[in-house]
């Protein structure tokens, strides 16, 4: 390990099933895109449930949406969009063989992701104290109480599973960062940075759609 | 494969980031503007689609990827469309139960719990 620190790893040759490094890189990125297609459907089922519930109980969803913490939600969107930017920059640095910038940019991405989770935690805590957690301490009055509960059930499911994806992303980015720092990547081989980036941008895209569905509901109403 | 500028910060990535933040500001502001019918949610989701397209095109380089990769991405959207379209044939053509019935299948009698 200490040798690897001093000297970049030798230029890798492709695994036996590939003819060239380019073909191997393309297969890896294709594999990630296929996985992301399944992820679209994984979140799709929950989004369908949301669409049905919102279409069925528009007044309840508008009321529930006004309970969401729009300031934290908006700041978190800025955080996640910025983390996607630093991730794309890291991939760019990696493809030019700039290994220390790659590692620093990956570190920035992981720190922004941690900040996202921390703010999400603050938000969950506020929702807990306001008795908005279905099944555990939900307490809401009025004719729309059940629809508000349904909204918060979907909210915790969607943001919870998104949060798990963010957590997995932090792990992937951290491992990739250490490898980049130790010089595992070069202009010829940076596939792990690229594939981790694809995953991270997907997590960002999910949030891009969750943001209006959660925080912007019912804002133009009374 | 390589981006034009070998050193420093690539301009395309920076501009995309600025555009994403601008679209976020726009969607936040427009959410407070009362619009008729479902226009608010249509605008919000339209802006989200624009942001997602920017991320796909610039950050994920989807449109510079191989045909196979683009097909995989399209397949995800295609099946999402199937999911929503076929589900809509059910939900849009039947009567919806009132919200008061939602707690019944769990076996809990919510009003009796002194809510």
Coordinates of C-alpha atoms in Angstrom, one line a residue:
Chain A
X1 CA 0.0 0.0 0.0
X2 CA 2.8 2.4 0.9
X3 CA 4.4 1.7 -2.5
X4 CA 1.2 2.6 -4.3
X5 CA 1.3 6.0 -2.5
X6 CA 4.6 6.9 -3.8
X7 CA 4.2 5.7 -7.4
X8 CA 1.1 5.6 -9.5
X9 CA -0.1 2.1 -10.3
X10 CA 1.0 0.7 -13.6
X11 CA -1.2 1.3 -16.6
X12 CA -3.8 -1.5 -16.3
X13 CA -4.5 -3.9 -19.1
X14 CA -8.1 -5.0 -19.8
X15 CA -9.6 -8.0 -18.1
X16 CA -9.4 -11.2 -20.3
X17 CA -13.0 -10.9 -21.6
X18 CA -12.3 -7.4 -23.1
X19 CA -10.2 -6.5 -26.1
X20 CA -9.4 -3.0 -25.1
X21 CA -9.6 -0.7 -22.1
X22 CA -12.1 1.4 -23.9
X23 CA -14.4 -1.6 -24.4
X24 CA -14.1 -2.5 -20.8
X25 CA -14.9 1.1 -19.7
X26 CA -17.9 1.1 -22.0
X27 CA -19.2 -2.2 -20.6
X28 CA -18.9 -0.8 -17.0
X29 CA -20.8 2.4 -17.8
X30 CA -23.4 0.4 -19.7
X31 CA -23.9 -1.8 -16.6
X32 CA -24.4 1.2 -14.4
X33 CA -27.0 2.6 -16.8
X34 CA -28.9 -0.7 -16.8
X35 CA -28.9 -0.6 -13.0
X36 CA -30.1 3.0 -13.1
X37 CA -33.0 2.0 -15.4
X38 CA -34.1 -0.5 -12.6
X39 CA -33.7 2.3 -10.1
X40 CA -36.0 4.5 -12.2
X41 CA -38.7 1.8 -11.7
X42 CA -37.9 1.3 -8.1
X43 CA -38.6 5.0 -7.4
X44 CA -41.3 4.9 -10.1
X45 CA -43.6 2.7 -8.0
X46 CA -43.5 5.1 -5.1
X47 CA -44.0 8.1 -7.4
X48 CA -47.0 6.3 -8.9
X49 CA -48.4 5.9 -5.4
X50 CA -47.8 9.6 -4.8
X51 CA -49.5 10.6 -8.1
X52 CA -52.6 8.5 -7.2
X53 CA -52.8 9.9 -3.6
X54 CA -52.3 13.5 -4.7
X55 CA -54.8 13.1 -7.5
X56 CA -57.3 11.6 -5.0
X57 CA -56.8 14.0 -2.1
X58 CA -55.6 17.4 -3.6
X59 CA -56.8 19.5 -0.6
X60 CA -55.1 17.2 1.9
X61 CA -51.8 17.2 -0.1
X62 CA -51.9 20.9 -0.4
X63 CA -52.3 21.2 3.4
X64 CA -49.6 18.7 4.1
X65 CA -47.2 20.3 1.6
X66 CA -47.5 23.6 3.5
X67 CA -46.2 21.7 6.6
X68 CA -42.9 20.8 4.9
X69 CA -39.8 22.7 5.7
X70 CA -39.2 24.6 2.5
X71 CA -36.1 26.4 3.7
X72 CA -34.2 23.3 4.6
X73 CA -35.6 21.5 1.5
X74 CA -34.4 24.3 -0.8
X75 CA -31.0 24.6 0.9
X76 CA -30.6 20.8 0.5
X77 CA -31.4 21.1 -3.2
X78 CA -28.6 23.6 -3.6
X79 CA -26.3 21.3 -1.6
X80 CA -27.1 18.3 -3.8
X81 CA -27.0 20.2 -7.1
X82 CA -23.6 21.5 -6.0
X83 CA -22.4 18.0 -5.1
X84 CA -23.3 16.9 -8.6
X85 CA -21.3 19.7 -10.0
X86 CA -18.2 18.8 -7.9
X87 CA -18.7 15.1 -8.9
X88 CA -18.8 16.0 -12.6
X89 CA -15.7 18.2 -12.1
X90 CA -14.0 15.2 -10.3
X91 CA -14.7 13.0 -13.3
X92 CA -13.3 15.7 -15.6
X93 CA -10.1 15.9 -13.5
X94 CA -9.8 12.1 -13.5
X95 CA -10.0 11.9 -17.3
X96 CA -7.2 14.4 -17.5
X97 CA -5.1 12.3 -15.1
X98 CA -5.1 15.0 -12.3
X99 CA -5.1 12.7 -9.4
X100 CA -4.9 15.1 -6.4
X101 CA -7.7 17.4 -7.7
X102 CA -9.8 14.3 -8.4
X103 CA -9.4 13.2 -4.8
X104 CA -10.1 16.7 -3.4
X105 CA -13.2 17.1 -5.6
X106 CA -14.5 13.7 -4.5
X107 CA -13.9 14.7 -0.9
X108 CA -16.0 17.9 -1.5
X109 CA -18.7 15.8 -3.0
X110 CA -18.8 13.4 0.0
X111 CA -18.8 16.4 2.4
X112 CA -21.7 18.0 0.6
X113 CA -23.6 14.7 0.7
X114 CA -23.0 14.5 4.5
X115 CA -24.3 18.0 4.9
X116 CA -27.4 17.0 3.0
X117 CA -28.0 14.1 5.4
X118 CA -27.3 16.3 8.4
X119 CA -29.9 18.8 7.2
X120 CA -32.3 16.0 6.5
X121 CA -31.8 14.8 10.1
X122 CA -32.7 18.3 11.4
X123 CA -35.8 18.3 9.2
X124 CA -36.8 14.8 10.4
X125 CA -36.4 16.0 14.0
X126 CA -38.6 19.0 13.5
X127 CA -41.3 16.7 11.9
X128 CA -41.0 14.4 14.9
X129 CA -41.6 17.2 17.3
X130 CA -44.5 18.5 15.2
X131 CA -46.1 15.0 15.4
X132 CA -46.0 14.4 11.6
X133 CA -44.5 10.9 11.6
X134 CA -47.2 8.4 10.6
X135 CA -47.4 5.2 12.6
X136 CA -45.2 6.5 15.4
X137 CA -46.5 9.9 16.6
X138 CA -48.8 11.3 14.0
X139 CA -51.3 13.8 15.4
X140 CA -53.3 16.0 13.1
X141 CA -56.8 17.4 13.3
X142 CA -59.3 18.4 10.7
X143 CA -61.1 16.9 7.7
X144 CA -57.9 16.3 5.8
X145 CA -56.0 14.5 8.6
X146 CA -55.9 11.1 6.8
X147 CA -54.7 12.6 3.5
X148 CA -52.0 14.5 5.4
X149 CA -51.0 11.3 7.1
X150 CA -50.8 9.6 3.7
X151 CA -48.6 12.4 2.3
X152 CA -46.2 12.1 5.3
X153 CA -46.1 8.3 4.9
X154 CA -45.0 8.8 1.2
X155 CA -42.7 11.6 2.3
X156 CA -40.8 9.4 4.8
X157 CA -40.7 6.5 2.4
X158 CA -39.4 8.5 -0.6
X159 CA -36.9 10.7 1.4
X160 CA -35.9 7.7 3.5
X161 CA -35.0 5.5 0.5
X162 CA -33.4 8.5 -1.2
X163 CA -31.4 9.0 2.0
X164 CA -30.2 5.4 1.9
X165 CA -29.1 6.0 -1.7
X166 CA -27.2 9.1 -0.5
X167 CA -25.5 7.1 2.2
X168 CA -24.5 4.4 -0.2
X169 CA -23.2 7.1 -2.5
X170 CA -21.0 8.6 0.3
X171 CA -19.5 5.1 0.8
X172 CA -18.8 4.7 -2.9
X173 CA -17.3 8.2 -3.2
X174 CA -15.1 7.8 -0.1
X175 CA -13.6 4.5 -1.5
X176 CA -13.1 6.1 -4.9
X177 CA -11.5 9.2 -3.3
X178 CA -9.0 7.0 -1.4
X179 CA -8.1 5.1 -4.6
X180 CA -7.7 8.4 -6.5
X181 CA -5.4 9.8 -3.8
X182 CA -3.3 6.7 -3.9
X183 CA -2.9 7.1 -7.7
X184 CA -5.1 4.2 -8.8
X185 CA -6.5 6.2 -11.8
X186 CA -4.9 7.7 -14.9
X187 CA -6.1 9.0 -18.3
X188 CA -6.3 5.4 -19.4
X189 CA -8.2 4.1 -16.5
X190 CA -10.7 6.1 -14.4
X191 CA -13.8 4.0 -14.8
X192 CA -14.7 3.8 -11.1
X193 CA -14.8 7.6 -10.9
X194 CA -17.0 7.8 -13.9
X195 CA -19.4 5.0 -12.8
X196 CA -19.6 6.4 -9.3
X197 CA -20.4 9.7 -10.9
X198 CA -23.3 8.3 -12.9
X199 CA -24.8 6.8 -9.7
X200 CA -24.4 10.1 -7.9
X201 CA -26.0 12.1 -10.6
X202 CA -28.9 9.7 -10.6
X203 CA -29.4 10.3 -6.9
X204 CA -29.4 14.0 -7.7
X205 CA -32.0 13.6 -10.4
X206 CA -34.3 11.7 -8.0
X207 CA -34.1 14.7 -5.6
X208 CA -34.7 17.1 -8.5
X209 CA -38.1 15.5 -8.9
X210 CA -38.8 14.9 -5.2
X211 CA -38.2 18.6 -4.4
X212 CA -41.3 20.1 -6.1
X213 CA -43.4 17.0 -5.2
X214 CA -42.6 17.4 -1.5
X215 CA -41.9 21.1 -0.8
X216 CA -43.8 23.1 -3.5
X217 CA -47.2 21.4 -3.0
X218 CA -49.9 23.9 -2.1
X219 CA -47.6 26.9 -1.8
X220 CA -49.8 29.1 -4.1
X221 CA -52.9 28.3 -2.0
X222 CA -54.2 30.0 1.1
Chain B
X1 CA -14.2 11.6 -24.7
X2 CA -12.0 14.4 -23.3
X3 CA -13.4 17.8 -22.5
X4 CA -11.9 20.8 -24.3
X5 CA -10.0 22.4 -21.4
X6 CA -7.3 20.2 -20.0
X7 CA -6.6 22.3 -16.9
X8 CA -8.8 23.9 -14.3
X9 CA -12.5 24.2 -14.2
X10 CA -14.4 23.2 -17.4
X11 CA -16.7 26.1 -18.5
X12 CA -19.6 23.7 -19.5
X13 CA -19.8 22.2 -16.0
X14 CA -19.8 25.6 -14.3
X15 CA -22.4 27.0 -16.6
X16 CA -24.6 23.9 -16.1
X17 CA -24.3 24.3 -12.3
X18 CA -25.3 28.0 -12.5
X19 CA -28.2 27.1 -14.8
X20 CA -29.4 24.4 -12.3
X21 CA -29.4 26.9 -9.5
X22 CA -31.2 29.5 -11.6
X23 CA -33.9 26.9 -12.4
X24 CA -34.2 26.0 -8.8
X25 CA -34.8 29.7 -7.9
X26 CA -37.3 29.9 -10.7
X27 CA -39.3 26.8 -9.6
X28 CA -39.3 28.0 -6.0
X29 CA -40.6 31.5 -6.9
X30 CA -43.2 30.2 -9.4
X31 CA -44.6 27.8 -6.7
X32 CA -45.9 30.8 -4.8
X33 CA -47.7 32.3 -7.9
X34 CA -51.3 31.1 -8.0
X35 CA -52.1 29.5 -11.3
X36 CA -55.3 28.0 -12.7
X37 CA -55.9 24.3 -12.2
X38 CA -52.9 21.9 -12.3
X39 CA -50.7 24.6 -14.0
X40 CA -48.5 25.0 -10.8
X41 CA -47.6 21.3 -10.7
X42 CA -47.1 21.2 -14.5
X43 CA -44.7 24.1 -14.4
X44 CA -42.8 22.6 -11.4
X45 CA -42.4 19.2 -13.1
X46 CA -41.5 20.9 -16.4
X47 CA -38.6 22.8 -14.7
X48 CA -37.6 19.5 -12.9
X49 CA -37.5 17.8 -16.3
X50 CA -35.3 20.6 -17.7
X51 CA -32.9 20.3 -14.7
X52 CA -32.8 16.5 -15.1
X53 CA -32.1 16.9 -18.8
X54 CA -29.1 19.2 -18.0
X55 CA -27.7 16.7 -15.6
X56 CA -28.2 13.8 -18.1
X57 CA -26.7 15.7 -21.0
X58 CA -23.7 17.5 -19.4
X59 CA -22.9 15.8 -16.1
X60 CA -23.7 12.2 -17.2
X61 CA -22.7 12.8 -20.9
X62 CA -25.7 10.6 -21.9
X63 CA -25.9 12.0 -25.5
X64 CA -22.3 11.3 -26.1
X65 CA -22.5 7.7 -24.8
X66 CA -22.8 4.6 -27.0
X67 CA -26.1 3.7 -28.6
X68 CA -26.4 0.7 -26.2
X69 CA -26.1 3.0 -23.2
X70 CA -28.6 5.5 -24.5
X71 CA -31.0 2.5 -25.1
X72 CA -30.6 1.4 -21.5
X73 CA -31.5 4.9 -20.3
X74 CA -34.4 5.1 -22.7
X75 CA -35.6 1.7 -21.5
X76 CA -35.9 3.0 -17.9
X77 CA -38.1 5.9 -19.0
X78 CA -40.1 3.7 -21.4
X79 CA -41.0 1.2 -18.6
X80 CA -41.7 4.1 -16.3
X81 CA -44.2 5.3 -18.9
X82 CA -45.8 1.8 -19.1
X83 CA -46.1 1.8 -15.3
X84 CA -47.9 5.1 -15.2
X85 CA -50.0 4.5 -18.3
X86 CA -51.3 1.1 -17.5
X87 CA -51.9 2.1 -13.8
X88 CA -53.8 5.1 -15.0
X89 CA -56.2 2.9 -17.0
X90 CA -57.3 1.5 -13.6
X91 CA -57.2 4.5 -11.3
X92 CA -58.6 7.0 -13.7
X93 CA -61.6 4.8 -14.6
X94 CA -62.9 3.8 -11.1
X95 CA -64.5 5.6 -8.2
X96 CA -62.2 6.5 -5.4
X97 CA -63.1 5.6 -1.8
X98 CA -63.3 8.6 0.6
X99 CA -60.3 9.4 2.6
X100 CA -62.0 8.3 5.8
X101 CA -61.7 4.7 4.8
X102 CA -57.9 4.8 4.6
X103 CA -57.3 3.4 8.1
X104 CA -59.7 0.5 7.8
X105 CA -57.4 -2.1 6.2
X106 CA -54.8 -1.8 8.9
X107 CA -57.4 -2.8 11.5
X108 CA -56.9 0.3 13.5
X109 CA -59.9 2.3 14.6
X110 CA -58.3 5.7 14.7
X111 CA -61.2 7.8 16.0
X112 CA -61.5 5.5 19.0
X113 CA -58.0 6.2 20.0
X114 CA -59.0 9.7 21.2
X115 CA -57.5 11.6 18.4

